[in-house]
Structures are given as structure tokens and as C-alpha cells.
mmCIF file of C-alpha atoms in Angstrom:
data_model
loop_
_atom_site.group_PDB
_atom_site.id
_atom_site.type_symbol
_atom_site.label_atom_id
_atom_site.label_comp_id
_atom_site.label_asym_id
_atom_site.label_seq_id
_atom_site.Cartn_x
_atom_site.Cartn_y
_atom_site.Cartn_z
ATOM 1 C CA MET E 1 137.540 82.041 197.139
ATOM 2 C CA LEU E 2 136.248 78.590 197.994
ATOM 3 C CA ARG E 3 139.394 78.322 201.024
ATOM 4 C CA LYS E 4 138.823 81.940 201.904
ATOM 5 C CA ASN E 5 134.692 81.221 202.417
ATOM 6 C CA GLY E 6 135.451 77.774 204.438
ATOM 7 C CA PHE E 7 137.650 79.536 206.926
ATOM 8 C CA PHE E 8 135.159 82.464 207.605
ATOM 9 C CA ILE E 9 132.674 79.998 208.228
ATOM 10 C CA LEU E 10 135.023 77.861 210.203
ATOM 11 C CA LEU E 11 135.769 81.352 212.275
ATOM 12 C CA VAL E 12 131.962 82.415 212.790
ATOM 13 C CA ILE E 13 131.479 78.648 214.514
ATOM 14 C CA LEU E 14 134.483 79.137 216.594
ATOM 15 C CA ILE E 15 132.995 82.422 218.264
ATOM 16 C CA ALA E 16 129.476 80.962 218.296
ATOM 17 C CA SER E 17 130.791 78.281 220.094
ATOM 18 C CA ALA E 18 133.186 80.543 222.393
ATOM 19 C CA LEU E 19 129.613 82.269 223.388
ATOM 20 C CA ILE E 20 127.276 79.177 223.969
ATOM 21 C CA ILE E 21 129.911 77.744 226.043
ATOM 22 C CA ALA E 22 130.286 80.852 228.145
ATOM 23 C CA ASN E 23 126.431 81.639 228.287
ATOM 24 C CA ALA E 24 126.065 78.361 229.475
ATOM 25 C CA ASN E 25 128.677 78.670 232.194
ATOM 26 C CA ILE E 26 127.492 82.132 233.217
ATOM 27 C CA LYS E 27 123.573 80.915 233.944
ATOM 28 C CA THR E 28 125.012 78.021 236.236
ATOM 29 C CA ASP E 29 127.967 79.734 238.171
ATOM 30 C CA THR E 30 125.335 81.319 240.413
ATOM 31 C CA ILE E 31 126.072 82.152 244.124
ATOM 32 C CA THR E 32 122.766 83.610 245.508
ATOM 33 C CA ALA E 33 122.349 84.788 249.120
ATOM 34 C CA SER E 34 119.727 81.871 249.966
ATOM 35 C CA SER E 35 122.175 79.222 248.321
ATOM 36 C CA PHE E 36 125.460 80.296 249.962
ATOM 37 C CA TYR E 37 124.073 79.051 253.900
ATOM 38 C CA ASP E 38 122.796 75.650 252.349
ATOM 39 C CA HIS E 39 126.594 75.109 251.016
ATOM 40 C CA VAL E 40 129.198 76.155 252.715
ATOM 41 C CA VAL E 41 131.343 73.369 253.317
ATOM 42 C CA ASN E 42 134.300 74.872 256.003
ATOM 43 C CA ALA E 43 135.484 78.683 256.940
ATOM 44 C CA VAL E 44 138.676 79.379 258.400
ATOM 45 C CA THR E 45 140.277 82.521 258.940
ATOM 46 C CA ASP E 46 144.274 83.609 258.695
ATOM 47 C CA GLU E 47 146.157 85.595 260.893
ATOM 48 C CA GLN E 48 145.397 89.012 259.323
ATOM 49 C CA GLY E 49 141.834 88.768 259.815
ATOM 50 C CA ASN E 50 140.885 87.579 256.490
ATOM 51 C CA ILE E 51 137.794 84.642 256.209
ATOM 52 C CA TRP E 52 138.267 81.863 254.204
ATOM 53 C CA VAL E 53 135.012 80.020 253.208
ATOM 54 C CA LEU E 54 134.826 76.845 250.760
ATOM 55 C CA TYR E 55 131.407 76.735 248.893
ATOM 56 C CA ARG E 56 130.315 73.410 247.114
ATOM 57 C CA ASP E 57 128.072 74.217 244.029
ATOM 58 C CA ASN E 58 127.267 72.173 240.882
ATOM 59 C CA GLU E 59 130.343 72.743 239.128
ATOM 60 C CA GLY E 60 132.577 71.769 242.303
ATOM 61 C CA TYR E 61 134.097 73.597 244.732
ATOM 62 C CA THR E 62 135.019 77.930 245.434
ATOM 63 C CA VAL E 63 137.235 79.139 247.652
ATOM 64 C CA ILE E 64 136.136 82.659 248.702
ATOM 65 C CA GLN E 65 138.435 85.118 250.636
ATOM 66 C CA TYR E 66 136.509 88.014 252.391
ATOM 67 C CA THR E 67 138.555 90.813 253.885
ATOM 68 C CA PRO E 68 138.158 91.603 257.975
ATOM 69 C CA ASP E 69 135.567 93.914 256.438
ATOM 70 C CA GLY E 70 133.397 91.679 254.739
ATOM 71 C CA LYS E 71 134.401 92.406 251.158
ATOM 72 C CA ILE E 72 135.552 89.872 248.825
ATOM 73 C CA GLY E 73 139.300 89.419 248.232
ATOM 74 C CA LYS E 74 140.143 86.559 246.059
ATOM 75 C CA VAL E 75 138.038 83.660 244.502
ATOM 76 C CA THR E 76 139.327 80.546 243.160
ATOM 77 C CA GLY E 77 137.554 77.711 241.753
ATOM 78 C CA LEU E 78 138.384 73.847 242.308
ATOM 79 C CA GLN E 79 136.031 73.077 239.520
ATOM 80 C CA SER E 80 135.400 68.994 238.840
ATOM 81 C CA LYS E 81 136.987 67.420 235.476
ATOM 82 C CA GLY E 82 136.128 63.994 234.110
ATOM 83 C CA LYS E 83 135.462 61.612 237.155
ATOM 84 C CA ASP E 84 135.985 64.259 239.504
ATOM 85 C CA THR E 85 132.161 65.040 239.947
ATOM 86 C CA GLY E 86 132.145 63.289 243.240
ATOM 87 C CA VAL E 87 135.030 65.558 244.696
ATOM 88 C CA LEU E 88 134.902 66.220 248.487
ATOM 89 C CA SER E 89 136.678 69.213 250.102
ATOM 90 C CA GLU E 90 136.249 69.596 253.769
ATOM 91 C CA HIS E 91 139.473 70.674 255.918
ATOM 92 C CA MET E 92 141.242 73.943 255.118
ATOM 93 C CA TYR E 93 144.488 75.186 256.568
ATOM 94 C CA VAL E 94 145.837 78.813 256.297
ATOM 95 C CA ASP E 95 149.549 79.150 257.301
ATOM 96 C CA LYS E 96 151.265 82.353 257.547
ATOM 97 C CA ASP E 97 151.563 83.528 254.339
ATOM 98 C CA GLN E 98 148.093 83.289 253.521
ATOM 99 C CA SER E 99 148.619 80.267 251.459
ATOM 100 C CA LEU E 100 145.388 77.868 251.594
ATOM 101 C CA PHE E 101 145.896 74.165 252.195
ATOM 102 C CA VAL E 102 142.600 72.137 250.993
ATOM 103 C CA THR E 103 142.204 68.453 251.231
ATOM 104 C CA LYS E 104 140.034 66.632 248.120
ATOM 105 C CA SER E 105 138.503 63.698 248.038
ATOM 106 C CA TYR E 106 137.543 61.842 244.968
ATOM 107 C CA LEU E 107 135.058 58.874 244.934
ATOM 108 C CA ASP E 108 134.373 56.583 242.111
ATOM 109 C CA ASN E 109 131.199 57.020 240.218
ATOM 110 C CA THR E 110 130.184 53.535 240.063
ATOM 111 C CA THR E 111 130.623 51.929 243.387
ATOM 112 C CA GLY E 112 131.017 55.397 245.716
ATOM 113 C CA LEU E 113 133.900 53.971 246.996
ATOM 114 C CA VAL E 114 137.282 56.452 247.692
ATOM 115 C CA GLU E 115 139.521 56.303 245.010
ATOM 116 C CA SER E 116 142.001 58.922 246.307
ATOM 117 C CA GLU E 117 142.511 61.723 248.737
ATOM 118 C CA THR E 118 144.851 64.592 248.180
ATOM 119 C CA VAL E 119 145.859 68.201 249.759
ATOM 120 C CA VAL E 120 146.083 71.129 247.446
ATOM 121 C CA ILE E 121 148.132 73.753 248.161
ATOM 122 C CA ILE E 122 146.490 77.396 246.615
ATOM 123 C CA LYS E 123 148.632 80.460 246.720
ATOM 124 C CA GLU E 124 148.582 83.524 245.125
ATOM 125 C CA ASP E 125 148.292 82.780 241.211
ATOM 126 C CA SER E 126 148.361 78.984 241.150
ATOM 127 C CA VAL E 127 146.817 75.446 242.645
ATOM 128 C CA GLU E 128 149.178 72.535 243.417
ATOM 129 C CA GLU E 129 148.701 69.046 244.542
ATOM 130 C CA VAL E 130 151.385 68.430 247.709
ATOM 131 C CA PHE E 131 149.979 64.772 249.089
ATOM 132 C CA ARG E 132 148.142 61.778 247.619
ATOM 133 C CA ILE E 133 147.134 58.691 248.909
ATOM 134 C CA GLU E 134 145.535 56.150 246.702
ATOM 135 C CA TYR E 135 143.825 53.444 247.210
ATOM 136 C CA LYS E 136 142.463 49.919 246.059
ATOM 137 C CA PRO E 137 138.727 48.859 245.269
ATOM 138 C CA GLU E 138 139.874 45.748 247.618
ATOM 139 C CA ASP E 139 140.305 48.221 250.503
ATOM 140 C CA ASN E 140 136.647 49.233 250.923
ATOM 141 C CA VAL E 141 137.387 52.716 251.913
ATOM 142 C CA TRP E 142 133.991 54.517 251.823
ATOM 143 C CA LEU E 143 134.552 57.469 253.794
ATOM 144 C CA PRO E 144 137.507 60.478 253.718
ATOM 145 C CA THR E 145 140.200 59.405 256.026
ATOM 146 C CA ILE E 146 142.080 62.823 256.290
ATOM 147 C CA SER E 147 140.784 64.089 259.655
ATOM 148 C CA HIS E 148 143.383 67.477 259.903
ATOM 149 C CA ILE E 149 146.038 69.143 258.113
ATOM 150 C CA VAL E 150 148.428 71.223 260.022
ATOM 151 C CA CYS E 151 151.598 73.416 258.741
ATOM 152 C CA GLU E 152 154.731 73.345 261.415
ATOM 153 C CA GLY E 153 157.701 74.988 259.745
ATOM 154 C CA ASN E 154 158.579 73.539 256.357
ATOM 155 C CA ASN E 155 156.247 70.217 257.101
ATOM 156 C CA LEU E 156 152.536 69.506 256.425
ATOM 157 C CA PHE E 157 151.044 67.098 258.876
ATOM 158 C CA VAL E 158 148.136 65.221 257.717
ATOM 159 C CA VAL E 159 146.271 63.367 260.248
ATOM 160 C CA MET E 160 144.435 60.280 258.988
ATOM 161 C CA ASN E 161 141.319 58.494 260.660
ATOM 162 C CA GLU E 162 141.057 54.990 259.228
ATOM 163 C CA ILE E 163 137.992 53.994 261.351
ATOM 164 C CA SER E 164 139.898 51.853 263.992
ATOM 165 C CA SER E 165 143.477 53.587 263.775
ATOM 166 C CA ILE E 166 145.148 57.002 263.324
ATOM 167 C CA LYS E 167 148.145 57.328 260.909
ATOM 168 C CA VAL E 168 150.099 60.546 260.816
ATOM 169 C CA TYR E 169 152.316 61.812 258.007
ATOM 170 C CA ALA E 170 154.674 64.636 257.651
ATOM 171 C CA VAL E 171 155.066 65.873 254.121
ATOM 172 C CA SER E 172 158.162 67.915 253.138
ATOM 173 C CA LEU E 173 156.580 71.061 251.107
ATOM 174 C CA ALA E 174 159.636 71.257 249.375
ATOM 175 C CA SER E 175 160.338 67.934 248.058
ATOM 176 C CA LYS E 176 156.616 66.757 248.296
ATOM 177 C CA GLU E 177 158.159 63.325 249.879
ATOM 178 C CA ALA E 178 155.572 62.258 252.337
ATOM 179 C CA SER E 179 156.784 59.596 255.071
ATOM 180 C CA LYS E 180 154.614 58.131 257.746
ATOM 181 C CA THR E 181 155.809 59.116 261.002
ATOM 182 C CA ASP E 182 153.462 58.091 263.976
ATOM 183 C CA GLU E 183 150.297 55.137 263.755
ATOM 184 C CA TYR E 184 148.317 54.369 266.948
ATOM 185 C CA ILE E 185 145.595 51.648 267.184
ATOM 186 C CA PRO E 186 143.552 52.253 270.101
ATOM 187 C CA THR E 187 142.453 48.940 272.052
ATOM 188 C CA GLY E 188 138.925 48.229 272.070
ATOM 189 C CA ASP E 189 136.089 48.801 270.203
ATOM 190 C CA VAL E 190 136.233 51.882 269.147
ATOM 191 C CA TYR E 191 135.049 53.967 266.250
ATOM 192 C CA ILE E 192 137.033 57.001 265.797
ATOM 193 C CA ASP E 193 135.142 60.010 264.530
ATOM 194 C CA SER E 194 137.728 62.751 263.912
ATOM 195 C CA ALA E 195 141.258 63.174 265.512
ATOM 196 C CA VAL E 196 144.021 66.066 265.364
ATOM 197 C CA ARG E 197 147.500 66.400 266.475
ATOM 198 C CA LEU E 198 148.685 69.212 268.242
ATOM 199 C CA ASP E 199 151.546 71.259 268.372
ATOM 200 C CA ASN E 200 153.785 69.172 270.226
ATOM 201 C CA GLY E 201 152.745 65.849 268.245
ATOM 202 C CA THR E 202 150.733 65.212 270.849
ATOM 203 C CA VAL E 203 147.052 63.328 269.210
ATOM 204 C CA VAL E 204 143.964 63.556 270.375
ATOM 205 C CA PHE E 205 140.357 61.657 268.854
ATOM 206 C CA SER E 206 137.018 61.611 269.592
ATOM 207 C CA THR E 207 134.404 58.619 268.855
ATOM 208 C CA LYS E 208 130.813 57.985 267.844
ATOM 209 C CA GLU E 209 130.228 57.187 271.090
ATOM 210 C CA GLY E 210 130.923 60.645 272.284
ATOM 211 C CA ASN E 211 134.304 60.777 274.320
ATOM 212 C CA VAL E 212 137.563 62.589 273.533
ATOM 213 C CA PHE E 213 140.617 60.658 273.971
ATOM 214 C CA VAL E 214 144.494 61.825 274.486
ATOM 215 C CA ILE E 215 147.678 59.552 273.077
ATOM 216 C CA ARG E 216 150.236 60.821 275.171
ATOM 217 C CA ASN E 217 154.043 59.956 274.146
ATOM 218 C CA LYS E 218 152.819 57.073 271.834
ATOM 219 C CA LYS E 219 151.233 55.477 275.026
ATOM 220 C CA GLU E 220 147.742 53.826 275.302
ATOM 221 C CA ALA E 221 144.930 56.175 274.837
ATOM 222 C CA GLU E 222 143.478 58.380 277.749
ATOM 223 C CA LYS E 223 139.790 59.299 278.541
ATOM 224 C CA ILE E 224 139.396 63.054 278.532
ATOM 225 C CA TYR E 225 136.111 64.032 277.988
ATOM 226 C CA PRO E 226 133.421 63.638 279.232
ATOM 227 C CA GLN E 227 134.471 63.330 283.092
ATOM 228 C CA ASN E 228 131.956 61.170 283.908
ATOM 229 C CA LYS E 229 131.052 57.855 282.933
ATOM 230 C CA SER E 230 128.202 59.084 280.225
ATOM 231 C CA THR E 231 129.082 59.985 276.486
ATOM 232 C CA ALA E 232 128.146 62.860 274.520
ATOM 233 C CA GLN E 233 127.262 64.051 270.984
ATOM 234 C CA ILE E 234 130.659 65.500 270.282
ATOM 235 C CA GLY E 235 130.937 67.724 267.057
ATOM 236 C CA LYS E 236 134.591 67.405 265.072
ATOM 237 C CA LEU E 237 137.750 68.349 267.077
ATOM 238 C CA HIS E 238 139.653 71.667 266.136
ATOM 239 C CA ALA E 239 143.070 72.020 267.257
ATOM 240 C CA VAL E 240 144.579 75.763 268.116
ATOM 241 C CA THR E 241 147.765 76.572 268.171
ATOM 242 C CA GLY E 242 149.237 76.351 271.823
ATOM 243 C CA ASN E 243 148.312 72.890 272.224
ATOM 244 C CA GLU E 244 144.707 73.326 272.352
ATOM 245 C CA VAL E 245 141.679 71.550 271.190
ATOM 246 C CA ARG E 246 138.168 72.514 270.728
ATOM 247 C CA PHE E 247 134.847 70.871 270.315
ATOM 248 C CA LEU E 248 130.843 71.351 270.006
ATOM 249 C CA ASP E 249 129.057 68.997 272.714
ATOM 250 C CA TYR E 250 125.641 68.981 271.700
ATOM 251 C CA THR E 251 124.388 67.117 274.431
ATOM 252 C CA ALA E 252 125.470 69.658 277.139
ATOM 253 C CA ASP E 253 125.283 72.749 274.256
ATOM 254 C CA ILE E 254 128.223 74.030 274.771
ATOM 255 C CA TYR E 255 131.376 75.281 273.039
ATOM 256 C CA GLY E 256 134.394 73.673 275.154
ATOM 257 C CA SER E 257 138.247 74.035 275.242
ATOM 258 C CA MET E 258 140.896 71.692 276.713
ATOM 259 C CA SER E 259 144.380 72.294 276.494
ATOM 260 C CA TYR E 260 147.619 70.130 277.074
ATOM 261 C CA MET E 261 148.856 68.561 279.195
ATOM 262 C CA ASP E 262 145.613 67.974 282.085
ATOM 263 C CA PHE E 263 143.671 69.212 279.514
ATOM 264 C CA PRO E 264 140.991 70.882 281.602
ATOM 265 C CA LEU E 265 137.297 71.835 280.634
ATOM 266 C CA GLU E 266 136.841 75.620 279.952
ATOM 267 C CA THR E 267 133.585 76.565 278.525
ATOM 268 C CA VAL E 268 133.723 79.101 275.974
ATOM 269 C CA TYR E 269 130.472 79.565 275.310
ATOM 270 C CA LYS E 270 127.023 77.708 276.868
ATOM 271 C CA ASP E 271 123.409 77.851 276.117
ATOM 272 C CA ASP E 272 121.929 81.127 275.732
ATOM 273 C CA ASP E 273 125.596 83.244 276.251
ATOM 274 C CA VAL E 274 125.688 86.469 274.170
ATOM 275 C CA LEU E 275 127.801 86.132 270.908
ATOM 276 C CA LEU E 276 126.962 89.535 269.512
ATOM 277 C CA GLU E 277 125.663 92.528 271.446
ATOM 278 C CA GLU E 278 124.074 94.215 268.546
ATOM 279 C CA PRO E 279 122.174 92.671 266.726
ATOM 280 C CA GLN E 280 121.478 90.394 269.520
ATOM 281 C CA ILE E 281 122.851 86.365 268.681
ATOM 282 C CA LEU E 282 123.051 83.871 271.493
ATOM 283 C CA PHE E 283 125.455 80.686 271.141
ATOM 284 C CA ASN E 284 121.997 78.544 270.824
ATOM 285 C CA ASP E 285 121.150 80.642 267.332
ATOM 286 C CA ILE E 286 123.824 79.181 265.798
ATOM 287 C CA GLU E 287 123.843 76.137 263.420
ATOM 288 C CA ASN E 288 127.654 75.509 262.972
ATOM 289 C CA LEU E 289 130.826 76.450 264.054
ATOM 290 C CA TYR E 290 134.126 76.326 262.442
ATOM 291 C CA THR E 291 137.449 77.196 264.358
ATOM 292 C CA GLY E 292 140.868 78.204 262.931
ATOM 293 C CA SER E 293 144.079 77.519 263.764
ATOM 294 C CA LYS E 294 145.061 80.391 265.751
ATOM 295 C CA GLY E 295 141.345 79.889 267.823
ATOM 296 C CA HIS E 296 139.530 82.323 265.820
ATOM 297 C CA ILE E 297 135.946 81.444 265.086
ATOM 298 C CA VAL E 298 133.700 81.520 262.220
ATOM 299 C CA SER E 299 130.108 80.728 261.546
ATOM 300 C CA VAL E 300 127.233 81.169 258.648
ATOM 301 C CA MET E 301 123.940 81.519 259.859
ATOM 302 C CA LYS E 302 120.761 82.799 258.855
ATOM 303 C CA TYR E 303 119.316 86.080 260.502
ATOM 304 C CA LYS E 304 116.192 87.880 259.120
ATOM 305 C CA GLY E 305 115.715 86.536 255.880
ATOM 306 C CA ASP E 306 119.646 87.198 254.862
ATOM 307 C CA THR E 307 122.727 84.976 255.262
ATOM 308 C CA VAL E 308 125.045 86.591 257.728
ATOM 309 C CA MET E 309 128.481 85.575 259.118
ATOM 310 C CA LEU E 310 129.820 85.840 262.877
ATOM 311 C CA TYR E 311 133.939 85.872 262.545
ATOM 312 C CA GLY E 312 136.517 86.592 265.134
ATOM 313 C CA SER E 313 137.482 85.980 268.406
ATOM 314 C CA ALA E 314 135.453 84.342 271.480
ATOM 315 C CA GLY E 315 134.342 87.526 273.053
ATOM 316 C CA ASN E 316 134.845 89.710 270.168
ATOM 317 C CA LEU E 317 132.691 88.951 267.124
ATOM 318 C CA LYS E 318 132.001 90.674 264.180
ATOM 319 C CA MET E 319 129.266 90.210 261.602
ATOM 320 C CA PHE E 320 128.646 91.233 258.009
ATOM 321 C CA ASN E 321 125.552 90.705 255.438
ATOM 322 C CA VAL E 322 126.945 87.762 253.053
ATOM 323 C CA SER E 323 123.685 88.648 251.032
ATOM 324 C CA GLN E 324 125.582 91.791 249.834
ATOM 325 C CA THR E 325 128.825 89.674 248.982
ATOM 326 C CA ALA E 326 127.202 86.791 246.942
ATOM 327 C CA GLY E 327 126.171 88.088 243.577
ATOM 328 C CA LYS E 328 129.399 90.081 243.502
ATOM 329 C CA VAL E 329 131.035 86.516 243.764
ATOM 330 C CA LYS E 330 129.386 85.309 240.366
ATOM 331 C CA THR E 331 129.988 88.937 239.210
ATOM 332 C CA VAL E 332 133.865 88.267 239.020
ATOM 333 C CA ASN E 333 133.344 84.523 238.051
ATOM 334 C CA THR E 334 131.296 85.635 234.950
ATOM 335 C CA LEU E 335 133.900 89.001 234.164
ATOM 336 C CA MET E 336 136.661 86.042 233.883
ATOM 337 C CA LYS E 337 134.867 84.109 231.447
ATOM 338 C CA VAL E 338 133.807 87.124 229.466
ATOM 339 C CA LEU E 339 137.191 87.983 229.177
ATOM 340 C CA PHE E 340 138.490 84.464 227.742
ATOM 341 C CA VAL E 341 136.108 84.501 225.454
ATOM 342 C CA LEU E 342 137.218 87.894 224.170
ATOM 343 C CA ALA E 343 141.053 86.664 224.419
ATOM 344 C CA ALA E 344 139.832 83.520 222.268
ATOM 345 C CA LEU E 345 138.089 86.183 219.892
ATOM 346 C CA CYS E 346 141.077 87.975 219.362
ATOM 347 C CA LEU E 347 143.476 85.062 218.979
ATOM 348 C CA THR E 348 140.948 83.860 216.626
ATOM 349 C CA ILE E 349 140.854 87.506 214.393
ATOM 350 C CA VAL E 350 145.051 87.001 214.455
ATOM 351 C CA ILE E 351 145.235 83.799 213.360
ATOM 352 C CA TRP E 352 142.316 84.766 209.876
ATOM 353 C CA GLN E 353 144.757 87.696 209.666
ATOM 354 C CA ILE E 354 147.878 85.608 209.496
ATOM 355 C CA PHE E 355 146.240 83.316 207.119
ATOM 356 C CA LEU E 356 145.589 86.267 204.491
ATOM 357 C CA TYR E 357 149.020 87.435 204.707
ATOM 358 C CA PHE E 358 150.068 84.177 203.547
ATOM 359 C CA ASP E 359 147.648 83.487 201.543
ATOM 360 C CA ILE E 360 148.288 86.549 199.237
ATOM 361 C CA LYS E 361 151.656 86.708 199.287
ATOM 362 C CA TYR E 362 152.192 83.048 198.699
ATOM 363 C CA PHE E 363 149.473 81.020 197.678
ATOM 364 C CA ARG E 364 147.724 83.543 195.770
ATOM 365 C CA LYS E 365 150.938 84.212 193.743
ATOM 366 C CA LYS E 366 151.305 80.523 192.681
ATOM 367 C CA ARG E 367 147.908 80.700 191.276
ATOM 368 C CA ILE E 368 148.849 83.685 188.563
ATOM 369 C CA VAL E 369 149.324 82.063 185.269
ATOM 370 C CA VAL E 370 151.449 84.594 183.012
ATOM 371 C CA ARG E 371 150.285 84.178 179.515
ATOM 372 C CA THR E 372 151.958 85.104 176.672
ATOM 373 C CA VAL E 373 150.005 87.283 173.690
ATOM 374 C CA PRO E 374 151.464 86.790 170.362
ATOM 375 C CA LYS E 375 151.979 89.900 167.993
ATOM 376 C CA SER E 376 149.186 90.611 165.567
ATOM 377 C CA ASN E 377 149.756 91.172 161.639
ATOM 378 C CA SER E 378 149.771 94.494 162.232
ATOM 379 C CA ASP E 379 152.202 95.235 164.439
ATOM 380 C CA ASN E 380 154.713 93.669 161.821
#
């Protein structure tokens, strides 16, 4: 009886612990319309028009897939574990099979230095690491160096910005083996801000001083923007299929495009250009602009108290209200946690039934004492 009661008490403790943990997670797992805008790290679109949003919260990172009509598709959590609390995820790429590649950087909690950087691939039912680079404390890496990721055939190309030099790694998606293919060290005193690799292997990079350079055939860097002697405030470079690079120039207030090989400037949007007719959204209304490898645009913004998302190709943008879907992400994650608790409860009950079976069949039999009662004299 004591053993039975002890096991029953343990069962109650396990169930209560599971419910407490689930309740705590549900309370912290809140993706609201107001917080959504402030915590979007990146967004890209795929060939089918789906939108992939990287959202950062207290537990880590969540990748939310939206269908072209604004409905929530797949939700994948990239939660931090242990000392991974300093994880940062900045760059994304979606291949033709809708596999999503995301960069992750791990920081030392004490020094703040970058310890390692990885690229993970998110498939239909798995999250797998395909690239990793480790740093020593004496390397003094203060900022993540991965600047661009792109797939070509069975290879993933990883462009590393090391402030004064650029390295390009080719990673076999079959064997996960990485090899350094190129290294560029521009002459002069330059502070590289971002770098991308085009389809033909050409590397384009921008500097903190506001200049854009191209490296042709592994030769000396050539300035391609701005054409005059002045400098500009350039946003991160985005590589687009077809050897095209796009960027925001905050000084000239334009969204520009330059293509190999002469790299003439084409202004995609400027000043008060209309991005959307109804409701009317102007170019200077937006604060961020993410460009996918196919040239599709995503912008998250606040509009009349709601968080909305613009997406599509230049000149053909659509909009949907993120405020109407933000709470559904919480519901999806909460449902998964409730199902986990129910599964744990069912497993505990099964274990309890197995214990009772063996207890009755084996242990209780051993405790039965057979006594022989002597016959009384009256029976003789």
C-alpha cells in the first residue's frame, strides 16, 4: 500500500509540474499586434509568393510563414537553449523547394564576443545545421560576420564580412562539408558594412563610408556608387537573381537597383512614389524594406494603429493586416504545448497501468503467505 500511495503521489507531482511549466510557457508566448512590428528581424518571399517572417521574442526566434493571401502557414520555433541566450538571426534564404535557410550567431554571455556562427535549414519537419564556424576569444569577433547566404545547385554559398576582408565559403548540402573558395582584401582604409555574392560569383560590398564597390574576376575593387565624389548612407545590400543588387539610399531617399556588368543605377522607388493605391502608401511612409532573392519586396509598417505588411514585386504590391493574424500564432504555439502536456499525461497513465499489472501479477503473489491450519481434535 505504501508503494502504491508513493507512486500515486509521484504521478500527481508529475502532472502538476507539467501543467505549471505549460502555463508558464503559455504566458510568455505572446505575439501581439503591437509587439509584432518591433520584433521583426527579417522577411523574405519564395517563388510561390509565401512570406517568411523572422520574429524575435524573449524565448528566442520564431519563423512564421504566411500564404500569399495573408493566412498563417507553418510556424517554427528557434528557441534559445542554455548559453544560447545571445543568439541572433539576421539572414534568410528560401530555395525552390521551400526550404528556409537562417543564420544564427552565438554570443558569450560574459564578454559579449561572438563564439560561433551557424546556418540552419528548416525543412517540412526538421531543423538541421549545415554550416558552423567557431571563434576563439583572442579573435575578438564582436559582430556576426555572415553577410549573405545563397544556394546554387547543391551548394550553399556563405559570404563572410570580416570588416577589412571578405571570405566566401561553399558548403555541400549533401556532405555538409565547407571549403573556402575566395578571399578578398580591398586596399586602402575601408570598413566593410555588407557584402553579397551574385549569380556569376561577382562580389559586391558596401562600406560604412557610404560607398558601393564591385570586385570583378578577383581583381581590385571598383567603386560603382555613388558616381560622384560624395558619400551616401547605404542600407544592407540585397542580391537578386540575375546578377542584380538592390539597396536603400537613405541620403537620396531612393530604393535603387544595379545590375552586372556596368552596374547602371535604376531607381525603383523614390521620395513620394506611390507603393499602394488603396489605401495610399508612399515610399517615404515605410521604415524597412526586405528584398528576396527573386526581387520580391516585403515591408512591415504601422498603419492607423495596426501592423500591416506590404509584399510583392515592385509596382505590384499587396497589403494584409498582421494585427488580425498575430494572435493566431500564439494559439498555434499554445495548442502544441497543450498537446504535449496531454501526451505526457497519457504516458504517465500508461506507465501507472503497467506498474499495477506487474505489481498484481508478481509482487503481490510473493507477499501471499500460505499457512497450514492444524486440524482440530474434533475432526479426528
